PDB file of C-alpha atoms and ligand atoms in Angstrom:
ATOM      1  CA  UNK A   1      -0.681  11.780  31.219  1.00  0.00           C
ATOM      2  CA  UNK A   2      -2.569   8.916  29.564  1.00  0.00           C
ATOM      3  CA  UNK A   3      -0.282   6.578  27.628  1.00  0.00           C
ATOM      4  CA  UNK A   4      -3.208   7.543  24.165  1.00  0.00           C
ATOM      5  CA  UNK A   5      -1.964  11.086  24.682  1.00  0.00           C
ATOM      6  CA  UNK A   6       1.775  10.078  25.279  1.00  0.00           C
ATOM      7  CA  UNK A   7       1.772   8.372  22.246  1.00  0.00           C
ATOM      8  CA  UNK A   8      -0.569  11.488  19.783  1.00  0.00           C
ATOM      9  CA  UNK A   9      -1.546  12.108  17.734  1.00  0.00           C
ATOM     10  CA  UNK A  10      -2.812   9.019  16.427  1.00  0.00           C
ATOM     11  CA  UNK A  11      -4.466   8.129  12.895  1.00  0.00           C
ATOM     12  CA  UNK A  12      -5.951   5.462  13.605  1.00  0.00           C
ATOM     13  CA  UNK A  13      -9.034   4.812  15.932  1.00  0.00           C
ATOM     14  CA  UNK A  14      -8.046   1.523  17.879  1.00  0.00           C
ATOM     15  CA  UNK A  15     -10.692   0.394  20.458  1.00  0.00           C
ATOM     16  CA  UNK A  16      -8.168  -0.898  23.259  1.00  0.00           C
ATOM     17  CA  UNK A  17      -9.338  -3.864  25.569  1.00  0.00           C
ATOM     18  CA  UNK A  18      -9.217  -1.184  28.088  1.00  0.00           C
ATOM     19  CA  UNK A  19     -12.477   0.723  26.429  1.00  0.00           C
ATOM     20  CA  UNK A  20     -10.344   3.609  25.538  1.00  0.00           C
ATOM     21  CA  UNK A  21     -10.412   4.301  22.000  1.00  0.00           C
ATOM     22  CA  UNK A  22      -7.022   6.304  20.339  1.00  0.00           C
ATOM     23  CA  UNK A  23      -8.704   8.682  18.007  1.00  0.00           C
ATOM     24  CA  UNK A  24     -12.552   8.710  18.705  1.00  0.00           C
ATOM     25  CA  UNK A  25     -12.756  12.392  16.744  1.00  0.00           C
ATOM     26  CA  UNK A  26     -11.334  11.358  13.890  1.00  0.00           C
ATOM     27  CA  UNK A  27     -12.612  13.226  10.900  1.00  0.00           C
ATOM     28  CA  UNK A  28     -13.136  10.315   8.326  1.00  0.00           C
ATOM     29  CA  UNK A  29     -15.258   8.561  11.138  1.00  0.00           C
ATOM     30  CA  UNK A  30     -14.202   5.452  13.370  1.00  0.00           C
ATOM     31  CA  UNK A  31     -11.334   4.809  11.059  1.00  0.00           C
ATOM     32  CA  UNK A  32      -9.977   2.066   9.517  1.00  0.00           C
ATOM     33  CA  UNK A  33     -12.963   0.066  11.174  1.00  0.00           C
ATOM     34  CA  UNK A  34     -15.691   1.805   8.759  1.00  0.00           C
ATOM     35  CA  UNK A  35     -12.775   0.456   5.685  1.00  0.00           C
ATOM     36  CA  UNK A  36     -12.245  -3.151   7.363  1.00  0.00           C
ATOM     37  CA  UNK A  37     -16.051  -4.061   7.651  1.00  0.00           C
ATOM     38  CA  UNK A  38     -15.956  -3.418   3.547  1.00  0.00           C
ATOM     39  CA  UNK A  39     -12.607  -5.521   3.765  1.00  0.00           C
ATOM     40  CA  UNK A  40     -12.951  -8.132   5.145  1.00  0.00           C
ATOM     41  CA  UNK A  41     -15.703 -10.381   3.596  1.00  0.00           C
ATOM     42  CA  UNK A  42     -13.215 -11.030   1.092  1.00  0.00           C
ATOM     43  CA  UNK A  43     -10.201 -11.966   3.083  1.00  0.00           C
ATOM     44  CA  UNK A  44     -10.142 -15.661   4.328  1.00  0.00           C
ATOM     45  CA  UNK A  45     -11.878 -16.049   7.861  1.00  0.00           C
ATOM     46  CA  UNK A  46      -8.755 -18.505   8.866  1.00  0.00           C
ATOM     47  CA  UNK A  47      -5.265 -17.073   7.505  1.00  0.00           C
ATOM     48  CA  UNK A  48      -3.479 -19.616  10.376  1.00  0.00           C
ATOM     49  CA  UNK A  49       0.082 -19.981   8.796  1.00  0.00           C
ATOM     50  CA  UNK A  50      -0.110 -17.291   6.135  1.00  0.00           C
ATOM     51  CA  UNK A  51       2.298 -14.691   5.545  1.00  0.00           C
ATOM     52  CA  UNK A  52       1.058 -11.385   5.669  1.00  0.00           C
ATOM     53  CA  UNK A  53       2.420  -7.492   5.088  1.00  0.00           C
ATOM     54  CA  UNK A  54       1.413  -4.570   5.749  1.00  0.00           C
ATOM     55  CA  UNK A  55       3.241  -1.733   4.383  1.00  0.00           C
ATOM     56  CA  UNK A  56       2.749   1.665   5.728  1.00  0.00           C
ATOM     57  CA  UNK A  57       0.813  -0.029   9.115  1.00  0.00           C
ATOM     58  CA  UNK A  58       0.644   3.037  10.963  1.00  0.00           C
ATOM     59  CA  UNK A  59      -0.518   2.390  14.563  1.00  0.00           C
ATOM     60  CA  UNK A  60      -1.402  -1.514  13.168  1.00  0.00           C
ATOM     61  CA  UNK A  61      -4.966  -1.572  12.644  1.00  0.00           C
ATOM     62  CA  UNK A  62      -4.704  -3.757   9.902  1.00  0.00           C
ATOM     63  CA  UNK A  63      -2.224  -6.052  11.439  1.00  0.00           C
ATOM     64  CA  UNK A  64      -3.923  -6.848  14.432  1.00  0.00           C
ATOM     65  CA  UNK A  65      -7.321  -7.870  12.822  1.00  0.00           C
ATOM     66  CA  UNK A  66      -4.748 -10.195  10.361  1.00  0.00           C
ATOM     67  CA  UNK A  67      -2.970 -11.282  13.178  1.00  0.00           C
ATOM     68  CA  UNK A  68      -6.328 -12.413  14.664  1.00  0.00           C
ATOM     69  CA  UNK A  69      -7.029 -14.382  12.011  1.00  0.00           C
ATOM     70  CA  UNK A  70      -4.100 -16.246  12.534  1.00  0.00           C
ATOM     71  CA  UNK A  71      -1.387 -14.898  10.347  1.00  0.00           C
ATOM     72  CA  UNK A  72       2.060 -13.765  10.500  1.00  0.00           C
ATOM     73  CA  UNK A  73       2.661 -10.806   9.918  1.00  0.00           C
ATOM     74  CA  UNK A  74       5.206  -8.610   9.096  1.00  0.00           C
ATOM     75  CA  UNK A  75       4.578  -4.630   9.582  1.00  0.00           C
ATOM     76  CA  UNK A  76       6.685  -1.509   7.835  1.00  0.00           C
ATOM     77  CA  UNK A  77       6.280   1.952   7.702  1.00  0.00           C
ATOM     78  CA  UNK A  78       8.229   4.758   7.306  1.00  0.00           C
ATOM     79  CA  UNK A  79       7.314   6.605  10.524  1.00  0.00           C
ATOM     80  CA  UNK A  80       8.677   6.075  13.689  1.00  0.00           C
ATOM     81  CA  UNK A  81       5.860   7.736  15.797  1.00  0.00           C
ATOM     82  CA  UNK A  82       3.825   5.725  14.473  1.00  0.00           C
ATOM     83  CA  UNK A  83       5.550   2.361  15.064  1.00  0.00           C
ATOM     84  CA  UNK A  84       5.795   3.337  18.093  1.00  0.00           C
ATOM     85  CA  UNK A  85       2.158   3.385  18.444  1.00  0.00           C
ATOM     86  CA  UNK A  86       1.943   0.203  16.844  1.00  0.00           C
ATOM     87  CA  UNK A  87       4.406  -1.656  19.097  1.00  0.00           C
ATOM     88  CA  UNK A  88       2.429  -0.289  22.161  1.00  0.00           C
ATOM     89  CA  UNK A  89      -1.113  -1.208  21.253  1.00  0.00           C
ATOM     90  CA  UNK A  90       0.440  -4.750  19.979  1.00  0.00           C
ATOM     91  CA  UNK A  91       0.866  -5.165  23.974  1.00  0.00           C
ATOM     92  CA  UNK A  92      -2.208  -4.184  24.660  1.00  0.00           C
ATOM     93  CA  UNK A  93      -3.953  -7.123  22.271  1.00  0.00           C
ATOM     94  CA  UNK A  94      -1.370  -9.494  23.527  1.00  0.00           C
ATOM     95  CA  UNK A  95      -0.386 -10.307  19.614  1.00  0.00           C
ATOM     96  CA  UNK A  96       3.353  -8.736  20.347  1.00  0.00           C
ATOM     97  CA  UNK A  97       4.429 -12.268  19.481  1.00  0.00           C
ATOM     98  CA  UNK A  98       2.269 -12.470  16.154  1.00  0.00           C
ATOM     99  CA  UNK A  99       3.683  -8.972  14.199  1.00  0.00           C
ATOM    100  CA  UNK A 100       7.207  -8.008  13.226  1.00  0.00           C
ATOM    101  CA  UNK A 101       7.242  -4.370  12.991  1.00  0.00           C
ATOM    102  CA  UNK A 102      10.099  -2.906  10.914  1.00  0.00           C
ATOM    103  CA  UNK A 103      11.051   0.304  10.084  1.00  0.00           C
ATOM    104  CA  UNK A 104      11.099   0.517   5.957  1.00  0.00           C
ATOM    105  CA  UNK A 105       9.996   2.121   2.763  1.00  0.00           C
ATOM    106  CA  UNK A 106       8.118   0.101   0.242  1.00  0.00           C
ATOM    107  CA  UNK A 107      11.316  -0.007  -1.755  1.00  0.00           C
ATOM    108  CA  UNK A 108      13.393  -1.195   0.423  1.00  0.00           C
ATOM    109  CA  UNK A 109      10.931  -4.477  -0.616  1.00  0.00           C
ATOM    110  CA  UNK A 110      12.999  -4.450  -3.772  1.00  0.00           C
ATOM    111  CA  UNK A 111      15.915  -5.889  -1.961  1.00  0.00           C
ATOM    112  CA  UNK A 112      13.404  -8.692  -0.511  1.00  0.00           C
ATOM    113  CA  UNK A 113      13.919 -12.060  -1.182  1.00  0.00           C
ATOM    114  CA  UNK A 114      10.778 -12.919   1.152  1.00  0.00           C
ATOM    115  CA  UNK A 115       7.532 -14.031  -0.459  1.00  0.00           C
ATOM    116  CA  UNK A 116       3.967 -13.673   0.758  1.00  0.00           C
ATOM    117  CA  UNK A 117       0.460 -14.362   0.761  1.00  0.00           C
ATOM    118  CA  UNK A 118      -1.229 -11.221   1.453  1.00  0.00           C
ATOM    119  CA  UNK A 119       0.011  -7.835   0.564  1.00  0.00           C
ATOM    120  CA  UNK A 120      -1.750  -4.956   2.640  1.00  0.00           C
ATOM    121  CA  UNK A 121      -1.538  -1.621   0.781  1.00  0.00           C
ATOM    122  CA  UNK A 122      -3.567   0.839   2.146  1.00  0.00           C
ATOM    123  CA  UNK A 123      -3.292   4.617   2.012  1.00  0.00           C
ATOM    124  CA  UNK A 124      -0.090   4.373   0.337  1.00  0.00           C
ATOM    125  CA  UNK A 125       0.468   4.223  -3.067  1.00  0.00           C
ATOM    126  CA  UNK A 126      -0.730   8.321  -3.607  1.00  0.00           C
ATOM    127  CA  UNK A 127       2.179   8.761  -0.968  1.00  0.00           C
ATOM    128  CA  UNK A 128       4.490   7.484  -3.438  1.00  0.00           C
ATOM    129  CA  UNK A 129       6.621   9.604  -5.712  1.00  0.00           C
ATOM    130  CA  UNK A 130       7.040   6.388  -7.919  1.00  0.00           C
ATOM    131  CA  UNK A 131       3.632   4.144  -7.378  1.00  0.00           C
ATOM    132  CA  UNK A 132       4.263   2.130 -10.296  1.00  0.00           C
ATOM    133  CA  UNK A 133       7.942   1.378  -8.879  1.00  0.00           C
ATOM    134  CA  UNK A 134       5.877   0.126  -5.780  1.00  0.00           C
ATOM    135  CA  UNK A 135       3.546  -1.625  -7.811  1.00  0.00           C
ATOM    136  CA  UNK A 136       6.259  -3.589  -9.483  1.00  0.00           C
ATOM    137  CA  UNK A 137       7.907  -4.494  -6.582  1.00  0.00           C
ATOM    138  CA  UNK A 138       5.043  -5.898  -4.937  1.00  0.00           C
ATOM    139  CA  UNK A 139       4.347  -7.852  -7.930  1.00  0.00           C
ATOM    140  CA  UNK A 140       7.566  -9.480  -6.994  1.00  0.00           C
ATOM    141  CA  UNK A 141       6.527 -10.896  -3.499  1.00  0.00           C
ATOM    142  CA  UNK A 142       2.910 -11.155  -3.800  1.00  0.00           C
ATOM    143  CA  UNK A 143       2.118 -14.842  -3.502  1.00  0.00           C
ATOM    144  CA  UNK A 144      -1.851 -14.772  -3.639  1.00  0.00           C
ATOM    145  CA  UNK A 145      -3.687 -11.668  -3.117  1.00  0.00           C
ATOM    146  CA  UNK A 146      -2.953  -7.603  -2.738  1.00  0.00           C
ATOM    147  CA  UNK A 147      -5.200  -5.501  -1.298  1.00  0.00           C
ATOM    148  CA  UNK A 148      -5.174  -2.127  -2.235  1.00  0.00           C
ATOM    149  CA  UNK A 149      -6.685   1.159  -1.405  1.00  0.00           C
ATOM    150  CA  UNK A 150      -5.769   4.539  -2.920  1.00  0.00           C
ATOM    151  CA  UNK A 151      -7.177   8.048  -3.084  1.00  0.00           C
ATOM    152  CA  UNK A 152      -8.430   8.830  -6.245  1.00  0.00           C
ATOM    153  CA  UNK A 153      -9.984  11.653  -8.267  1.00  0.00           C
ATOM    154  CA  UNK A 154     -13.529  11.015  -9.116  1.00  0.00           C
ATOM    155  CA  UNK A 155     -15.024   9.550 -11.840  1.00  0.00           C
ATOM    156  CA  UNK A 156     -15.480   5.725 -12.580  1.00  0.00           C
ATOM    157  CA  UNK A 157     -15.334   5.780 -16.639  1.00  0.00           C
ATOM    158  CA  UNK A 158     -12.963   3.564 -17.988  1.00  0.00           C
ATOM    159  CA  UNK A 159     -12.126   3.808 -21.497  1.00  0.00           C
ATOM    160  CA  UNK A 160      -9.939   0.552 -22.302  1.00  0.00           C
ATOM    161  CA  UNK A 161      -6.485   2.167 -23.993  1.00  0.00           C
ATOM    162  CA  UNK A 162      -6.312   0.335 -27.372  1.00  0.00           C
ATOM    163  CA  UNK A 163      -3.493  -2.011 -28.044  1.00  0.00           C
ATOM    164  CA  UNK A 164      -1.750   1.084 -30.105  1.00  0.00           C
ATOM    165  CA  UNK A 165      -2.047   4.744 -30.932  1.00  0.00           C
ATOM    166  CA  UNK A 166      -0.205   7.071 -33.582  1.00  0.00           C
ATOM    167  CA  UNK A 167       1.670  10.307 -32.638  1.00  0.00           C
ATOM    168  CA  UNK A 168      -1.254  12.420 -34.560  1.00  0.00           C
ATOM    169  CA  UNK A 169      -4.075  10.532 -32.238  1.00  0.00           C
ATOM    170  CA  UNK A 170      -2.991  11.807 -29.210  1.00  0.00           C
ATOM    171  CA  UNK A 171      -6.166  13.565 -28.601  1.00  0.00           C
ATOM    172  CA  UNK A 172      -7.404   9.845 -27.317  1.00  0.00           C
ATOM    173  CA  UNK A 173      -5.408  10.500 -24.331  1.00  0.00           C
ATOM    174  CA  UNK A 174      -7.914  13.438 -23.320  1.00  0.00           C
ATOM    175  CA  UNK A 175     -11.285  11.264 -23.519  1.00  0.00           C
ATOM    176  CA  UNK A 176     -12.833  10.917 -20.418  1.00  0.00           C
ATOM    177  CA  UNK A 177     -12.118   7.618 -18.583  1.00  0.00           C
ATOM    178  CA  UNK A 178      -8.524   7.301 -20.680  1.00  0.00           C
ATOM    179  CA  UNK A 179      -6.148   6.454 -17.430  1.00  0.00           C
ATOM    180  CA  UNK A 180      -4.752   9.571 -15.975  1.00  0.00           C
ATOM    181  CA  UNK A 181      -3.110  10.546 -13.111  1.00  0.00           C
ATOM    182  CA  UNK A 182      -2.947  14.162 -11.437  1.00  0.00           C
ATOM    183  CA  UNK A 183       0.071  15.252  -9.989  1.00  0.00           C
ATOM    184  CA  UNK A 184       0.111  17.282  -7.014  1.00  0.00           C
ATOM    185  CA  UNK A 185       2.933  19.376  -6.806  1.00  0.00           C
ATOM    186  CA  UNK A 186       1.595  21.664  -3.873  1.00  0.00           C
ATOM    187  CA  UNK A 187       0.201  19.906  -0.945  1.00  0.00           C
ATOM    188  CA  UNK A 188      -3.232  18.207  -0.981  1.00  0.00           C
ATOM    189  CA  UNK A 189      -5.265  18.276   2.463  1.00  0.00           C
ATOM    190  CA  UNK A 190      -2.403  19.887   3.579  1.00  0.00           C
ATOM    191  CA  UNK A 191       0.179  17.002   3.252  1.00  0.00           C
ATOM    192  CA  UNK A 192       2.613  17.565   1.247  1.00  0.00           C
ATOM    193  CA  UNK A 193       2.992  13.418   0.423  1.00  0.00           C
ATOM    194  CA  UNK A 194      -0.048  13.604  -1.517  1.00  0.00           C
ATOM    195  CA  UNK A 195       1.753  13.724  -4.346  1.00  0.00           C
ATOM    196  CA  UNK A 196      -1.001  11.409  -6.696  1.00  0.00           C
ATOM    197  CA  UNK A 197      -4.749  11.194  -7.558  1.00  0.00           C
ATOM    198  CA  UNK A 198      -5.536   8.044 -10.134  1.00  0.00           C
ATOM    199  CA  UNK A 199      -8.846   8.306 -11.565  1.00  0.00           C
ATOM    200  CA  UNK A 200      -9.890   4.953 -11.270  1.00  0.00           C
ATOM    201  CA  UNK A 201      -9.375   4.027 -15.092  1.00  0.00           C
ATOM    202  CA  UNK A 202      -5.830   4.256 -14.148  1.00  0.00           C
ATOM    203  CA  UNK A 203      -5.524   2.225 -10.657  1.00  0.00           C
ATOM    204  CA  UNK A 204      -6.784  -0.799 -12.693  1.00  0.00           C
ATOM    205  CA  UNK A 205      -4.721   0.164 -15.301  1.00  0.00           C
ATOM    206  CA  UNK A 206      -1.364   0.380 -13.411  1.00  0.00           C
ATOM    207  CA  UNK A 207      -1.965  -2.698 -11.684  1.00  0.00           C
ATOM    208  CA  UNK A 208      -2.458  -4.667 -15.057  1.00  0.00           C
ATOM    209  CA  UNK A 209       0.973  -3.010 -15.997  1.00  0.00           C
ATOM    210  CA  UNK A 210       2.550  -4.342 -13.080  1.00  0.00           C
ATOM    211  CA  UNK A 211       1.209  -7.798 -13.155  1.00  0.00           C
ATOM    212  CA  UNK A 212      -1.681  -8.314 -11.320  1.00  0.00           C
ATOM    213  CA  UNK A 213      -5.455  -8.109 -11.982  1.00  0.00           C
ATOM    214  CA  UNK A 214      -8.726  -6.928  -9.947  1.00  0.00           C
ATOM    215  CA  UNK A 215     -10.632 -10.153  -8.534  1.00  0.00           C
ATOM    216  CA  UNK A 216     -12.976  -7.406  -6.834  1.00  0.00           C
ATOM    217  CA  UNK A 217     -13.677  -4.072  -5.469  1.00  0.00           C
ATOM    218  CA  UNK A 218     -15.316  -4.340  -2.058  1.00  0.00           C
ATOM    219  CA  UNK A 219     -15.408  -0.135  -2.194  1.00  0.00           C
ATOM    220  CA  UNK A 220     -14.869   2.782  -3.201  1.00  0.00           C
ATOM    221  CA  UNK A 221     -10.913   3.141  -3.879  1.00  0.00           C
ATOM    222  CA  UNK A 222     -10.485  -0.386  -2.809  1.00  0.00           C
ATOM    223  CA  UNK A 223      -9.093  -3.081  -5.125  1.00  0.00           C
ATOM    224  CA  UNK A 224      -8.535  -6.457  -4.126  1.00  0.00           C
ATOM    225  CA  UNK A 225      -6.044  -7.904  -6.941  1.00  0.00           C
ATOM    226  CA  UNK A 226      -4.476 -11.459  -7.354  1.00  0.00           C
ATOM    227  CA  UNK A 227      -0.990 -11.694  -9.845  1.00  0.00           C
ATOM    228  CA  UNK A 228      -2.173 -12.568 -13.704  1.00  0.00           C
ATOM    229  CA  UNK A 229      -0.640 -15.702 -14.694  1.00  0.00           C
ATOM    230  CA  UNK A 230      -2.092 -14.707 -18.423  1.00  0.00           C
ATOM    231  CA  UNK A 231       0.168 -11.669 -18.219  1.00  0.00           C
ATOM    232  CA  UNK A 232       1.297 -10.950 -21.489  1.00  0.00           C
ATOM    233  CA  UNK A 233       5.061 -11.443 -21.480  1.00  0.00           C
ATOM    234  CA  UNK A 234       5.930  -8.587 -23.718  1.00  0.00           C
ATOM    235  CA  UNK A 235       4.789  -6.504 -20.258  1.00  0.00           C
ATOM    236  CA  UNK A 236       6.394  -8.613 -17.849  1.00  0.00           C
ATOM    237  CA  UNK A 237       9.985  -8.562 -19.815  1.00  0.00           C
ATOM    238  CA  UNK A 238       9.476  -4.115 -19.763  1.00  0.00           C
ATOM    239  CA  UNK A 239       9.051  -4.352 -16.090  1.00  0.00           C
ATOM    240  CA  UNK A 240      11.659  -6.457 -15.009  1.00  0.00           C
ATOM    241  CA  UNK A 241      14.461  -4.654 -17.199  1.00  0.00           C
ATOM    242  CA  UNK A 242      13.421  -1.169 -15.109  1.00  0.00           C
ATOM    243  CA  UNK A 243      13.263  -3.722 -12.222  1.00  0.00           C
ATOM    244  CA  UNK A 244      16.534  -4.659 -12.225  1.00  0.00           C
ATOM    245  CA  UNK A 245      18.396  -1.821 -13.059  1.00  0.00           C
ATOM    246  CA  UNK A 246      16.558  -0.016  -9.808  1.00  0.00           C
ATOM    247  CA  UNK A 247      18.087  -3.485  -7.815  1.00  0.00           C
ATOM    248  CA  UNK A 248      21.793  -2.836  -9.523  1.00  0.00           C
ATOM    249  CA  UNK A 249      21.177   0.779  -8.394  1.00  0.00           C
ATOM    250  CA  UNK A 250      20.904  -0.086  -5.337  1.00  0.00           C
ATOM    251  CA  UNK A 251      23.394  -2.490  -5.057  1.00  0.00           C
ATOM    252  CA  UNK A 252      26.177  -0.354  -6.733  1.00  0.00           C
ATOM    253  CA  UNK A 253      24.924   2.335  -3.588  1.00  0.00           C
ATOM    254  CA  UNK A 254      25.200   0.308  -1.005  1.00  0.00           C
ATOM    255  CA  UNK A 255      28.479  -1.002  -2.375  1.00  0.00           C
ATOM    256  CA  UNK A 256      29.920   2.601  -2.357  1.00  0.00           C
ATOM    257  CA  UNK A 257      28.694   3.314   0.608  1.00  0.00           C
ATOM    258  CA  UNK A 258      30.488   0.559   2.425  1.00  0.00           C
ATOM    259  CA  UNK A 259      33.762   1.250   0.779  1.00  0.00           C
ATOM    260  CA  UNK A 260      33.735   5.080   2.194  1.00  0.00           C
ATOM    261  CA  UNK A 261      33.006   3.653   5.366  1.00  0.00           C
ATOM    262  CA  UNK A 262      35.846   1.605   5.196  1.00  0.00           C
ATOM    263  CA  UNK A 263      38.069   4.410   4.406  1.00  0.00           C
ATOM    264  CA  UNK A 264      37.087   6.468   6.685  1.00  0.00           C
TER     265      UNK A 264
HETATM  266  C1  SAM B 301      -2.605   7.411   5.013  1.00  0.00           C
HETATM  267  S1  SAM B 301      -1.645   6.462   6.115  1.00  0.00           S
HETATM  268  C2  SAM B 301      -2.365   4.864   5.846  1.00  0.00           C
HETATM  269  C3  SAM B 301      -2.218   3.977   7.043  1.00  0.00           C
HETATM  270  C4  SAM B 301      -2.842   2.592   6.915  1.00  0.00           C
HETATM  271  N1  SAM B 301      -2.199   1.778   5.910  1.00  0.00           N
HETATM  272  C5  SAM B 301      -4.298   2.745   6.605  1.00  0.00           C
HETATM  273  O1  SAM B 301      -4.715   2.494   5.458  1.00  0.00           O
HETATM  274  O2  SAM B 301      -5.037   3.114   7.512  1.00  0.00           O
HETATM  275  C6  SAM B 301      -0.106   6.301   5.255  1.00  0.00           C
HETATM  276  C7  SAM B 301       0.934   5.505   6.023  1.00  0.00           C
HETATM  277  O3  SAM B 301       1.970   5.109   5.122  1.00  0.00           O
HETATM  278  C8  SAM B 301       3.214   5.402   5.685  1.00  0.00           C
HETATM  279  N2  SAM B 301       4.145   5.597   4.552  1.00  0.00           N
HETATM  280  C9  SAM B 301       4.285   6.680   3.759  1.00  0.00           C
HETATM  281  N3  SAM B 301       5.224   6.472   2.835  1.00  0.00           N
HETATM  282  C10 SAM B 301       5.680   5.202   3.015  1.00  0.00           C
HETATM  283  C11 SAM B 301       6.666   4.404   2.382  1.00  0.00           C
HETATM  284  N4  SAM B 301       7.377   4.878   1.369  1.00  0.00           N
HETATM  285  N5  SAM B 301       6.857   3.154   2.823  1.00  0.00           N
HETATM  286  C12 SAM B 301       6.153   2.660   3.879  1.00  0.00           C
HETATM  287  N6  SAM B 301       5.216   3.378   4.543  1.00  0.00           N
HETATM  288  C13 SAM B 301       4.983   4.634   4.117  1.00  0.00           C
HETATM  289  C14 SAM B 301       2.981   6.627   6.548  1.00  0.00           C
HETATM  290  O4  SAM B 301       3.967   6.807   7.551  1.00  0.00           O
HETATM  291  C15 SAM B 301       1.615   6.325   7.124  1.00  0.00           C
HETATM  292  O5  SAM B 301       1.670   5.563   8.295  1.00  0.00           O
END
């Protein structure tokens, strides 16, 4: 057997140095290339010495085409299968020495005291049962730019929410283009981790909340965002008091869970 079918199934299409592509069926067309050619007009052409992430890198796509460009990077995702794509196909571009791949959720990020450039967050954030947890996090360790893509639910009306409402004008929150989210309880596309769909109203919306603003879109359900140094602080102080308490959360767990090792 091939080392493509040890290794599937795969998500994304790479196109080895062999001539072998991973996924050359893949239902959303040669994918992530037909995403990266939107992409990457806006990311620097030279990234030598920059600090890149990826979170949820899947087989690495994105990491290689950053790594080309001369950056660090640093890798996570969840899935093991899939890392172990990733590490694979790393070989097979020669950029082993380039990517750290690590196996972690978003949130572990909370616990980072790392900093970096570029934030790659692709397919992600509708994966999330807390995407504005993420969102906040990220805020924390993005030094320059995010890049985000998300599924969405259609539409592209944004009504701007006003600066207050009153309990009797809750009928605002049903116009069309107010920020909304659907939740998916029961499985989307038949994953069961779809658990959001944004309209888009509310992707720019929760990524003002958490600190950042659009700079561009270079597509559909693609956001390219920068932090807001004119973030008002009235925002900034809400975020950081959930912030923290998820950190001393976390802390106080791992704590516990160390002394029952102990005793054990
Ligand atoms: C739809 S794929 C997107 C892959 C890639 N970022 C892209 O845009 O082509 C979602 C990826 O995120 C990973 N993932 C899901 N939840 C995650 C989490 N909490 N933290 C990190 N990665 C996660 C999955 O294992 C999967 O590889």
């Amino acid at each position: 057997m091939s080392a493509i079918a040890a290794l599937a199934p795969w998500f994304h299409n790479l196109h080895l140095p062999s001539g072998e592509q991973t996924a050359p069926q893949h239902p959303l067309g040669d994918f992530p290339l037909v995403k990266w050619r939107q992409i990457e007009p806006f990311i620097a052409p030279d990234l030598t010495g920059q600090r890149v992430l990826d979170i949820g890198c899947n087989a690495g796509f994105y990491s290689f085409e950053l790594a080309r460009r001369g950056a660090n990077v640093t890798a996570i995702d969840i899935d093991a299968h899939y890392l172990k794509q990733a590490h694979w196909a790393a070989a097979q571009f020669g950029l082993s020495e380039r990517i750290q791949f690590q196996q972690a959720s978003v949130y572990d990020l909370a616990e980072s005291a790392d900093r970096f450039d570029i934030v790659w967050f692709l397919g992600v954030l509708y994966h999330l049962r807390h995407p504005l947890l993420a969102l906040d996090i990220l805020h924390e360790i993005t030094a320059r730019q995010m890049v985000l893509q998300t599924l969405t639910m259609p539409g592209d009306v944004v009504v701007t929410p006003p600066s207050g409402i009153g309990l009797d004008q809750r009928n605002e929150l049903t116009r069309h283009g107010w920020p909304c989210m659907a939740f998916i309880e029961r499985e989307l596309a038949g994953d069961p981790t779809n658990w959001w769909a944004p309209n888009h109203a509310c992707v720019e919306a929760m990524v003002r909340s958490a600190g950042f603003r659009v700079t561009v879109r270079p597509g559909h359900e693609i956001y390219i965002c920068e932090p807001d140094p004119a973030e008002p602080e009235v925002m900034r102080g809400l975020r950081e008091a959930e912030l923290q308490a998820v950190a001393r959360g976390a802390t106080s767990r791992a704590a516990a869970a160390m002394r029952s090792g102990e005793m054990r």
